[in-house]
Amino acid sequence: MDSWSGRTAEETRTVAPGDTARSVGSGDLPVLGTPRLLAWLEAATVAAVADVLEAGATSVGTRVELGHTAPSAVGEQVTVRAEVVGHDGRRLRFVVQAHDAAGRILASGTVERVVVDAARFVDRVGRG
């Protein structure tokens, strides 16, 4: 097994009023907004590989496929999980999932990220 495959991270968060679709602008209901859920899932992908990146490296998101299939109300706990399931050079592929305290799956999908040199990446953007 290489240093990337099988790496995981899991975090549990409580849905707050600022996490709702109404608050993040993705709808008008007081339930967990998909953009916020996606941000939580991406944070898990970052955490899954943080301790194996070389100094000065980071990863950037390049592709997401997500099915958000069940709602979560304010006050509910949501656990997000990311697992590295493949890598090709600098490209990493993760399977992501979110579930509630009862184990009900709220969302699942894949995220792809690319490992980059942070300083060079920011410098390139600044010259844009």
GROMACS .gro file of N, CA, C and O in nm:
model
  512
    1MET      N    1   0.085  -0.119   0.000
    1MET     CA    2   0.000   0.000   0.000
    1MET      C    3   0.089   0.124   0.000
    1MET      O    4   0.187   0.131   0.072
    2ASP      N    5   0.054   0.223  -0.081
    2ASP     CA    6   0.130   0.348  -0.083
    2ASP      C    7   0.083   0.438   0.031
    2ASP      O    8  -0.009   0.406   0.105
    3SER      N    9   0.149   0.553   0.045
    3SER     CA   10   0.118   0.642   0.158
    3SER      C   11  -0.016   0.714   0.145
    3SER      O   12  -0.061   0.777   0.239
    4TRP      N   13  -0.079   0.706   0.029
    4TRP     CA   14  -0.206   0.777   0.008
    4TRP      C   15  -0.328   0.686   0.027
    4TRP      O   16  -0.424   0.725   0.092
    5SER      N   17  -0.326   0.570  -0.031
    5SER     CA   18  -0.444   0.484  -0.034
    5SER      C   19  -0.494   0.446   0.104
    5SER      O   20  -0.415   0.413   0.193
    6GLY      N   21  -0.624   0.453   0.121
    6GLY     CA   22  -0.688   0.413   0.246
    6GLY      C   23  -0.685   0.518   0.356
    6GLY      O   24  -0.742   0.496   0.462
    7ARG      N   25  -0.622   0.630   0.332
    7ARG     CA   26  -0.619   0.737   0.434
    7ARG      C   27  -0.760   0.792   0.452
    7ARG      O   28  -0.831   0.812   0.355
    8THR      N   29  -0.798   0.816   0.577
    8THR     CA   30  -0.934   0.864   0.605
    8THR      C   31  -0.931   0.980   0.704
    8THR      O   32  -0.834   0.998   0.778
    9ALA      N   33  -1.039   1.051   0.706
    9ALA     CA   34  -1.065   1.152   0.809
    9ALA      C   35  -1.215   1.157   0.830
    9ALA      O   36  -1.293   1.138   0.736
   10GLU      N   37  -1.253   1.181   0.954
   10GLU     CA   38  -1.394   1.189   0.989
   10GLU      C   39  -1.412   1.302   1.089
   10GLU      O   40  -1.332   1.317   1.180
   11GLU      N   41  -1.516   1.379   1.069
   11GLU     CA   42  -1.547   1.491   1.158
   11GLU      C   43  -1.697   1.495   1.182
   11GLU      O   44  -1.776   1.467   1.091
   12THR      N   45  -1.737   1.531   1.304
   12THR     CA   46  -1.879   1.547   1.335
   12THR      C   47  -1.905   1.694   1.365
   12THR      O   48  -1.831   1.758   1.439
   13ARG      N   49  -2.009   1.745   1.303
   13ARG     CA   50  -2.048   1.885   1.319
   13ARG      C   51  -2.196   1.892   1.354
   13ARG      O   52  -2.272   1.803   1.320
   14THR      N   53  -2.233   2.001   1.419
   14THR     CA   54  -2.373   2.026   1.450
   14THR      C   55  -2.425   2.135   1.358
   14THR      O   56  -2.363   2.241   1.345
   15VAL      N   57  -2.537   2.108   1.293
   15VAL     CA   58  -2.596   2.205   1.200
   15VAL      C   59  -2.640   2.328   1.278
   15VAL      O   60  -2.720   2.319   1.372
   16ALA      N   61  -2.587   2.443   1.239
   16ALA     CA   62  -2.620   2.571   1.302
   16ALA      C   63  -2.707   2.653   1.206
   16ALA      O   64  -2.713   2.624   1.086
   17PRO      N   65  -2.773   2.756   1.255
   17PRO     CA   66  -2.856   2.840   1.168
   17PRO      C   67  -2.779   2.895   1.047
   17PRO      O   68  -2.834   2.906   0.938
   18GLY      N   69  -2.651   2.925   1.063
   18GLY     CA   70  -2.571   2.976   0.952
   18GLY      C   71  -2.535   2.872   0.848
   18GLY      O   72  -2.478   2.906   0.743
   19ASP      N   73  -2.566   2.745   0.873
   19ASP     CA   74  -2.536   2.636   0.780
   19ASP      C   75  -2.654   2.602   0.689
   19ASP      O   76  -2.641   2.515   0.603
   20THR      N   77  -2.765   2.667   0.709
   20THR     CA   78  -2.886   2.630   0.635
   20THR      C   79  -2.885   2.679   0.491
   20THR      O   80  -2.813   2.774   0.456
   21ALA      N   81  -2.965   2.615   0.410
   21ALA     CA   82  -2.979   2.656   0.270
   21ALA      C   83  -3.021   2.803   0.262
   21ALA      O   84  -2.969   2.878   0.179
   22ARG      N   85  -3.109   2.843   0.349
   22ARG     CA   86  -3.153   2.982   0.353
   22ARG      C   87  -3.035   3.076   0.379
   22ARG      O   88  -3.020   3.179   0.314
   23SER      N   89  -2.949   3.040   0.473
   23SER     CA   90  -2.835   3.126   0.510
   23SER      C   91  -2.725   3.130   0.405
   23SER      O   92  -2.661   3.232   0.387
   24VAL      N   93  -2.701   3.017   0.338
   24VAL     CA   94  -2.591   3.013   0.241
   24VAL      C   95  -2.635   3.047   0.100
   24VAL      O   96  -2.554   3.048   0.008
   25GLY      N   97  -2.764   3.075   0.083
   25GLY     CA   98  -2.813   3.120  -0.048
   25GLY      C   99  -2.841   3.010  -0.148
   25GLY      O  100  -2.850   3.036  -0.269
   26SER      N  101  -2.858   2.886  -0.100
   26SER     CA  102  -2.885   2.777  -0.194
   26SER      C  103  -3.029   2.729  -0.189
   26SER      O  104  -3.060   2.622  -0.241
   27GLY      N  105  -3.114   2.805  -0.126
   27GLY     CA  106  -3.254   2.769  -0.115
   27GLY      C  107  -3.318   2.855  -0.008
   27GLY      O  108  -3.256   2.947   0.044
   28ASP      N  109  -3.443   2.821   0.025
   28ASP     CA  110  -3.512   2.904   0.124
   28ASP      C  111  -3.560   2.824   0.245
   28ASP      O  112  -3.639   2.873   0.323
   29LEU      N  113  -3.506   2.703   0.262
   29LEU     CA  114  -3.549   2.620   0.375
   29LEU      C  115  -3.446   2.621   0.487
   29LEU      O  116  -3.326   2.635   0.463
   30PRO      N  117  -3.491   2.602   0.611
   30PRO     CA  118  -3.400   2.602   0.726
   30PRO      C  119  -3.340   2.464   0.753
   30PRO      O  120  -3.348   2.411   0.863
   31VAL      N  121  -3.281   2.404   0.650
   31VAL     CA  122  -3.213   2.275   0.661
   31VAL      C  123  -3.070   2.291   0.610
   31VAL      O  124  -3.039   2.390   0.541
   32LEU      N  125  -2.985   2.196   0.642
   32LEU     CA  126  -2.845   2.201   0.601
   32LEU      C  127  -2.834   2.224   0.450
   32LEU      O  128  -2.890   2.148   0.370
   33GLY      N  129  -2.764   2.330   0.413
   33GLY     CA  130  -2.745   2.362   0.272
   33GLY      C  131  -2.637   2.275   0.210
   33GLY      O  132  -2.534   2.246   0.272
   34THR      N  133  -2.660   2.236   0.086
   34THR     CA  134  -2.564   2.153   0.014
   34THR      C  135  -2.426   2.218   0.005
   34THR      O  136  -2.325   2.150   0.025
   35PRO      N  137  -2.415   2.349  -0.021
   35PRO     CA  138  -2.281   2.409  -0.026
   35PRO      C  139  -2.205   2.395   0.106
   35PRO      O  140  -2.085   2.370   0.107
   36ARG      N  141  -2.274   2.408   0.219
   36ARG     CA  142  -2.208   2.392   0.348
   36ARG      C  143  -2.167   2.247   0.369
   36ARG      O  144  -2.056   2.218   0.415
   37LEU      N  145  -2.254   2.154   0.335
   37LEU     CA  146  -2.221   2.012   0.348
   37LEU      C  147  -2.100   1.979   0.262
   37LEU      O  148  -2.008   1.909   0.306
   38LEU      N  149  -2.096   2.030   0.142
   38LEU     CA  150  -1.982   2.006   0.054
   38LEU      C  151  -1.854   2.062   0.116
   38LEU      O  152  -1.749   1.997   0.113
   39ALA      N  153  -1.861   2.180   0.175
   39ALA     CA  154  -1.743   2.237   0.240
   39ALA      C  155  -1.694   2.147   0.353
   39ALA      O  156  -1.573   2.126   0.370
   40TRP      N  157  -1.787   2.091   0.430
   40TRP     CA  158  -1.748   2.000   0.538
   40TRP      C  159  -1.682   1.875   0.481
   40TRP      O  160  -1.582   1.826   0.535
   41LEU      N  161  -1.737   1.821   0.372
   41LEU     CA  162  -1.680   1.702   0.310
   41LEU      C  163  -1.541   1.732   0.255
   41LEU      O  164  -1.448   1.652   0.270
   42GLU      N  165  -1.525   1.849   0.192
   42GLU     CA  166  -1.393   1.885   0.140
   42GLU      C  167  -1.293   1.904   0.253
   42GLU      O  168  -1.175   1.867   0.239
   43ALA      N  169  -1.337   1.959   0.366
   43ALA     CA  170  -1.247   1.973   0.481
   43ALA      C  171  -1.198   1.835   0.526
   43ALA      O  172  -1.082   1.820   0.566
   44ALA      N  173  -1.283   1.736   0.518
   44ALA     CA  174  -1.242   1.600   0.555
   44ALA      C  175  -1.139   1.545   0.457
   44ALA      O  176  -1.045   1.476   0.497
   45THR      N  177  -1.152   1.578   0.327
   45THR     CA  178  -1.052   1.533   0.230
   45THR      C  179  -0.917   1.597   0.260
   45THR      O  180  -0.814   1.532   0.252
   46VAL      N  181  -0.919   1.724   0.295
   46VAL     CA  182  -0.795   1.795   0.329
   46VAL      C  183  -0.731   1.730   0.452
   46VAL      O  184  -0.610   1.703   0.455
   47ALA      N  185  -0.810   1.703   0.553
   47ALA     CA  186  -0.759   1.643   0.676
   47ALA      C  187  -0.703   1.502   0.652
   47ALA      O  188  -0.605   1.462   0.717
   48ALA      N  189  -0.762   1.429   0.559
   48ALA     CA  190  -0.719   1.291   0.534
   48ALA      C  191  -0.575   1.281   0.485
   48ALA      O  192  -0.508   1.181   0.508
   49VAL      N  193  -0.527   1.385   0.419
   49VAL     CA  194  -0.392   1.379   0.362
   49VAL      C  195  -0.296   1.482   0.420
   49VAL      O  196  -0.180   1.490   0.379
   50ALA      N  197  -0.341   1.561   0.515
   50ALA     CA  198  -0.260   1.672   0.567
   50ALA      C  199  -0.123   1.628   0.616
   50ALA      O  200  -0.024   1.697   0.592
   51ASP      N  201  -0.116   1.516   0.683
   51ASP     CA  202   0.012   1.477   0.743
   51ASP      C  203   0.105   1.400   0.649
   51ASP      O  204   0.214   1.362   0.690
   52VAL      N  205   0.066   1.380   0.525
   52VAL     CA  206   0.156   1.314   0.430
   52VAL      C  207   0.201   1.406   0.317
   52VAL      O  208   0.281   1.367   0.233
   53LEU      N  209   0.150   1.530   0.317
   53LEU     CA  210   0.194   1.626   0.215
   53LEU      C  211   0.334   1.675   0.250
   53LEU      O  212   0.367   1.695   0.367
   54GLU      N  213   0.415   1.696   0.147
   54GLU     CA  214   0.548   1.752   0.169
   54GLU      C  215   0.536   1.897   0.213
   54GLU      O  216   0.435   1.963   0.186
   55ALA      N  217   0.640   1.947   0.278
   55ALA     CA  218   0.642   2.087   0.321
   55ALA      C  219   0.618   2.179   0.202
   55ALA      O  220   0.676   2.159   0.095
   56GLY      N  221   0.529   2.276   0.218
   56GLY     CA  222   0.499   2.371   0.111
   56GLY      C  223   0.393   2.325   0.013
   56GLY      O  224   0.353   2.400  -0.075
   57ALA      N  225   0.348   2.202   0.029
   57ALA     CA  226   0.245   2.149  -0.062
   57ALA      C  227   0.107   2.161   0.001
   57ALA      O  228   0.092   2.165   0.123
   58THR      N  229   0.008   2.166  -0.083
   58THR     CA  230  -0.131   2.163  -0.041
   58THR      C  231  -0.208   2.092  -0.151
   58THR      O  232  -0.151   2.053  -0.253
   59SER      N  233  -0.337   2.075  -0.132
   59SER     CA  234  -0.418   2.016  -0.238
   59SER      C  235  -0.533   2.111  -0.269
   59SER      O  236  -0.581   2.183  -0.182
   60VAL      N  237  -0.573   2.110  -0.396
   60VAL     CA  238  -0.684   2.195  -0.440
   60VAL      C  239  -0.790   2.106  -0.505
   60VAL      O  240  -0.758   2.008  -0.572
   61GLY      N  241  -0.915   2.141  -0.481
   61GLY     CA  242  -1.025   2.066  -0.539
   61GLY      C  243  -1.038   2.091  -0.687
   61GLY      O  244  -1.022   2.204  -0.733
   62THR      N  245  -1.065   1.985  -0.762
   62THR     CA  246  -1.080   1.997  -0.907
   62THR      C  247  -1.210   1.938  -0.960
   62THR      O  248  -1.254   1.975  -1.069
   63ARG      N  249  -1.272   1.848  -0.885
   63ARG     CA  250  -1.395   1.784  -0.934
   63ARG      C  251  -1.474   1.729  -0.816
   63ARG      O  252  -1.417   1.673  -0.724
   64VAL      N  253  -1.606   1.746  -0.823
   64VAL     CA  254  -1.695   1.695  -0.719
   64VAL      C  255  -1.817   1.632  -0.785
   64VAL      O  256  -1.874   1.689  -0.878
   65GLU      N  257  -1.856   1.517  -0.735
   65GLU     CA  258  -1.984   1.455  -0.769
   65GLU      C  259  -2.048   1.421  -0.635
   65GLU      O  260  -1.993   1.343  -0.558
   66LEU      N  261  -2.165   1.482  -0.609
   66LEU     CA  262  -2.227   1.465  -0.478
   66LEU      C  263  -2.377   1.450  -0.491
   66LEU      O  264  -2.442   1.529  -0.558
   67GLY      N  265  -2.429   1.350  -0.426
   67GLY     CA  266  -2.573   1.334  -0.412
   67GLY      C  267  -2.611   1.366  -0.268
   67GLY      O  268  -2.568   1.296  -0.177
   68HIS      N  269  -2.686   1.474  -0.248
   68HIS     CA  270  -2.733   1.514  -0.114
   68HIS      C  271  -2.878   1.468  -0.108
   68HIS      O  272  -2.966   1.533  -0.160
   69THR      N  273  -2.902   1.354  -0.042
   69THR     CA  274  -3.029   1.284  -0.057
   69THR      C  275  -3.123   1.290   0.062
   69THR      O  276  -3.236   1.241   0.053
   70ALA      N  277  -3.078   1.348   0.174
   70ALA     CA  278  -3.166   1.356   0.291
   70ALA      C  279  -3.137   1.486   0.366
   70ALA      O  280  -3.022   1.529   0.374
   71PRO      N  281  -3.241   1.548   0.423
   71PRO     CA  282  -3.222   1.675   0.493
   71PRO      C  283  -3.173   1.658   0.636
   71PRO      O  284  -3.186   1.551   0.696
   72SER      N  285  -3.116   1.767   0.688
   72SER     CA  286  -3.073   1.773   0.828
   72SER      C  287  -3.119   1.905   0.885
   72SER      O  288  -3.094   2.011   0.828
   73ALA      N  289  -3.184   1.900   1.000
   73ALA     CA  290  -3.235   2.020   1.064
   73ALA      C  291  -3.129   2.086   1.151
   73ALA      O  292  -3.030   2.023   1.191
   74VAL      N  293  -3.152   2.211   1.183
   74VAL     CA  294  -3.066   2.283   1.276
   74VAL      C  295  -3.063   2.205   1.408
   74VAL      O  296  -3.167   2.158   1.455
   75GLY      N  297  -2.945   2.188   1.464
   75GLY     CA  298  -2.927   2.115   1.588
   75GLY      C  299  -2.887   1.969   1.570
   75GLY      O  300  -2.837   1.907   1.663
   76GLU      N  301  -2.907   1.915   1.450
   76GLU     CA  302  -2.869   1.776   1.425
   76GLU      C  303  -2.719   1.763   1.408
   76GLU      O  304  -2.653   1.853   1.355
   77GLN      N  305  -2.666   1.648   1.449
   77GLN     CA  306  -2.525   1.619   1.427
   77GLN      C  307  -2.509   1.548   1.294
   77GLN      O  308  -2.586   1.457   1.261
   78VAL      N  309  -2.405   1.590   1.220
   78VAL     CA  310  -2.373   1.531   1.090
   78VAL      C  311  -2.227   1.489   1.094
   78VAL      O  312  -2.140   1.570   1.128
   79THR      N  313  -2.200   1.365   1.060
   79THR     CA  314  -2.063   1.316   1.053
   79THR      C  315  -2.025   1.302   0.906
   79THR      O  316  -2.098   1.240   0.828
   80VAL      N  317  -1.913   1.363   0.871
   80VAL     CA  318  -1.862   1.355   0.734
   80VAL      C  319  -1.735   1.271   0.736
   80VAL      O  320  -1.658   1.274   0.832
   81ARG      N  321  -1.716   1.196   0.628
   81ARG     CA  322  -1.600   1.105   0.619
   81ARG      C  323  -1.546   1.110   0.478
   81ARG      O  324  -1.622   1.114   0.381
   82ALA      N  325  -1.414   1.108   0.468
   82ALA     CA  326  -1.347   1.103   0.338
   82ALA      C  327  -1.241   0.994   0.342
   82ALA      O  328  -1.173   0.977   0.444
   83GLU      N  329  -1.230   0.922   0.232
   83GLU     CA  330  -1.128   0.817   0.221
   83GLU      C  331  -1.061   0.826   0.085
   83GLU      O  332  -1.130   0.836  -0.018
   84VAL      N  333  -0.928   0.823   0.085
   84VAL     CA  334  -0.854   0.820  -0.042
   84VAL      C  335  -0.873   0.682  -0.102
   84VAL      O  336  -0.841   0.581  -0.039
   85VAL      N  337  -0.926   0.679  -0.224
   85VAL     CA  338  -0.948   0.550  -0.291
   85VAL      C  339  -0.860   0.535  -0.415
   85VAL      O  340  -0.860   0.428  -0.477
   86GLY      N  341  -0.788   0.638  -0.449
   86GLY     CA  342  -0.697   0.626  -0.562
   86GLY      C  343  -0.612   0.749  -0.577
   86GLY      O  344  -0.645   0.857  -0.529
   87HIS      N  345  -0.499   0.730  -0.642
   87HIS     CA  346  -0.416   0.845  -0.676
   87HIS      C  347  -0.335   0.812  -0.800
   87HIS      O  348  -0.302   0.696  -0.826
   88ASP      N  349  -0.309   0.915  -0.877
   88ASP     CA  350  -0.230   0.902  -0.999
   88ASP      C  351  -0.140   1.024  -1.004
   88ASP      O  352  -0.186   1.134  -1.035
   89GLY      N  353  -0.015   1.006  -0.966
   89GLY     CA  354   0.076   1.120  -0.959
   89GLY      C  355   0.028   1.218  -0.853
   89GLY      O  356   0.012   1.183  -0.737
   90ARG      N  357  -0.003   1.339  -0.896
   90ARG     CA  358  -0.048   1.443  -0.803
   90ARG      C  359  -0.199   1.441  -0.782
   90ARG      O  360  -0.251   1.509  -0.696
   91ARG      N  361  -0.273   1.364  -0.859
   91ARG     CA  362  -0.420   1.360  -0.851
   91ARG      C  363  -0.466   1.258  -0.748
   91ARG      O  364  -0.424   1.143  -0.750
   92LEU      N  365  -0.553   1.304  -0.656
   92LEU     CA  366  -0.609   1.219  -0.551
   92LEU      C  367  -0.758   1.205  -0.571
   92LEU      O  368  -0.826   1.302  -0.605
   93ARG      N  369  -0.810   1.085  -0.547
   93ARG     CA  370  -0.955   1.061  -0.558
   93ARG      C  371  -1.005   1.011  -0.424
   93ARG      O  372  -0.948   0.919  -0.365
   94PHE      N  373  -1.114   1.072  -0.376
   94PHE     CA  374  -1.173   1.040  -0.247
   94PHE      C  375  -1.317   0.994  -0.266
   94PHE      O  376  -1.388   1.046  -0.352
   95VAL      N  377  -1.360   0.903  -0.181
   95VAL     CA  378  -1.502   0.873  -0.164
   95VAL      C  379  -1.543   0.947  -0.038
   95VAL      O  380  -1.473   0.942   0.064
   96VAL      N  381  -1.653   1.020  -0.045
   96VAL     CA  382  -1.702   1.097   0.069
   96VAL      C  383  -1.844   1.054   0.104
   96VAL      O  384  -1.919   1.011   0.018
   97GLN      N  385  -1.875   1.069   0.233
   97GLN     CA  386  -2.010   1.033   0.278
   97GLN      C  387  -2.043   1.115   0.402
   97GLN      O  388  -1.954   1.148   0.482
   98ALA      N  389  -2.170   1.146   0.418
   98ALA     CA  390  -2.220   1.212   0.538
   98ALA      C  391  -2.336   1.130   0.593
   98ALA      O  392  -2.417   1.077   0.516
   99HIS      N  393  -2.342   1.120   0.726
   99HIS     CA  394  -2.455   1.051   0.788
   99HIS      C  395  -2.493   1.123   0.916
   99HIS      O  396  -2.416   1.201   0.971
  100ASP      N  397  -2.616   1.097   0.961
  100ASP     CA  398  -2.663   1.159   1.085
  100ASP      C  399  -2.637   1.067   1.202
  100ASP      O  400  -2.579   0.958   1.187
  101ALA      N  401  -2.677   1.110   1.322
  101ALA     CA  402  -2.650   1.035   1.444
  101ALA      C  403  -2.717   0.897   1.444
  101ALA      O  404  -2.669   0.805   1.510
  102ALA      N  405  -2.824   0.881   1.368
  102ALA     CA  406  -2.892   0.753   1.360
  102ALA      C  407  -2.831   0.661   1.254
  102ALA      O  408  -2.875   0.548   1.236
  103GLY      N  409  -2.728   0.711   1.183
  103GLY     CA  410  -2.664   0.631   1.079
  103GLY      C  411  -2.725   0.647   0.941
  103GLY      O  412  -2.680   0.583   0.846
  104ARG      N  413  -2.826   0.731   0.929
  104ARG     CA  414  -2.892   0.754   0.799
  104ARG      C  415  -2.794   0.828   0.708
  104ARG      O  416  -2.738   0.930   0.745
  105ILE      N  417  -2.774   0.776   0.586
  105ILE     CA  418  -2.685   0.841   0.491
  105ILE      C  419  -2.754   0.965   0.436
  105ILE      O  420  -2.866   0.959   0.385
  106LEU      N  421  -2.686   1.079   0.448
  106LEU     CA  422  -2.738   1.207   0.402
  106LEU      C  423  -2.684   1.244   0.265
  106LEU      O  424  -2.752   1.311   0.187
  107ALA      N  425  -2.561   1.203   0.237
  107ALA     CA  426  -2.497   1.239   0.111
  107ALA      C  427  -2.382   1.143   0.085
  107ALA      O  428  -2.322   1.090   0.179
  108SER      N  429  -2.351   1.124  -0.043
  108SER     CA  430  -2.234   1.045  -0.080
  108SER      C  431  -2.187   1.090  -0.217
  108SER      O  432  -2.264   1.146  -0.295
  109GLY      N  433  -2.060   1.065  -0.245
  109GLY     CA  434  -2.006   1.103  -0.373
  109GLY      C  435  -1.855   1.087  -0.379
  109GLY      O  436  -1.796   1.012  -0.301
  110THR      N  437  -1.795   1.160  -0.473
  110THR     CA  438  -1.650   1.157  -0.491
  110THR      C  439  -1.597   1.300  -0.502
  110THR      O  440  -1.668   1.390  -0.546
  111VAL      N  441  -1.473   1.315  -0.460
  111VAL     CA  442  -1.403   1.442  -0.471
  111VAL      C  443  -1.265   1.412  -0.528
  111VAL      O  444  -1.201   1.315  -0.487
  112GLU      N  445  -1.222   1.493  -0.623
  112GLU     CA  446  -1.086   1.483  -0.673
  112GLU      C  447  -1.011   1.609  -0.635
  112GLU      O  448  -1.066   1.719  -0.639
  113ARG      N  449  -0.886   1.590  -0.596
  113ARG     CA  450  -0.798   1.701  -0.559
  113ARG      C  451  -0.664   1.678  -0.626
  113ARG      O  452  -0.627   1.565  -0.658
  114VAL      N  453  -0.590   1.787  -0.645
  114VAL     CA  454  -0.456   1.780  -0.703
  114VAL      C  455  -0.359   1.842  -0.605
  114VAL      O  456  -0.385   1.951  -0.551
  115VAL      N  457  -0.246   1.776  -0.582
  115VAL     CA  458  -0.142   1.827  -0.494
  115VAL      C  459  -0.060   1.930  -0.572
  115VAL      O  460  -0.018   1.904  -0.685
  116VAL      N  461  -0.043   2.048  -0.511
  116VAL     CA  462   0.030   2.157  -0.576
  116VAL      C  463   0.128   2.219  -0.477
  116VAL      O  464   0.113   2.203  -0.356
  117ASP      N  465   0.225   2.291  -0.531
  117ASP     CA  466   0.313   2.374  -0.449
  117ASP      C  467   0.234   2.501  -0.416
  117ASP      O  468   0.196   2.575  -0.507
  118ALA      N  469   0.207   2.526  -0.290
  118ALA     CA  470   0.118   2.635  -0.249
  118ALA      C  471   0.168   2.771  -0.297
  118ALA      O  472   0.090   2.850  -0.351
  119ALA      N  473   0.295   2.801  -0.277
  119ALA     CA  474   0.348   2.932  -0.315
  119ALA      C  475   0.341   2.954  -0.466
  119ALA      O  476   0.300   3.061  -0.512
  120ARG      N  477   0.379   2.854  -0.543
  120ARG     CA  478   0.372   2.868  -0.690
  120ARG      C  479   0.228   2.884  -0.738
  120ARG      O  480   0.200   2.961  -0.828
  121PHE      N  481   0.138   2.810  -0.676
  121PHE     CA  482  -0.003   2.818  -0.714
  121PHE      C  483  -0.057   2.959  -0.691
  121PHE      O  484  -0.120   3.019  -0.780
  122VAL      N  485  -0.033   3.013  -0.572
  122VAL     CA  486  -0.082   3.148  -0.539
  122VAL      C  487  -0.015   3.252  -0.629
  122VAL      O  488  -0.081   3.347  -0.675
  123ASP      N  489   0.113   3.235  -0.656
  123ASP     CA  490   0.184   3.328  -0.743
  123ASP      C  491   0.123   3.329  -0.883
  123ASP      O  492   0.101   3.435  -0.942
  124ARG      N  493   0.092   3.211  -0.936
  124ARG     CA  494   0.029   3.200  -1.070
  124ARG      C  495  -0.106   3.268  -1.072
  124ARG      O  496  -0.141   3.335  -1.168
  125VAL      N  497  -0.184   3.251  -0.966
  125VAL     CA  498  -0.315   3.314  -0.960
  125VAL      C  499  -0.302   3.466  -0.958
  125VAL      O  500  -0.376   3.537  -1.025
  126GLY      N  501  -0.205   3.516  -0.883
  126GLY     CA  502  -0.183   3.660  -0.872
  126GLY      C  503  -0.143   3.725  -1.002
  126GLY      O  504  -0.171   3.843  -1.025
  127ARG      N  505  -0.081   3.649  -1.091
  127ARG     CA  506  -0.041   3.702  -1.222
  127ARG      C  507  -0.153   3.695  -1.324
  127ARG      O  508  -0.144   3.756  -1.428
  128GLY      N  509  -0.258   3.616  -1.289
  128GLY     CA  510  -0.371   3.587  -1.374
  128GLY      C  511  -0.411   3.687  -1.469
  128GLY      O  512  -0.460   3.692  -1.569
   0.00000   0.00000   0.00000
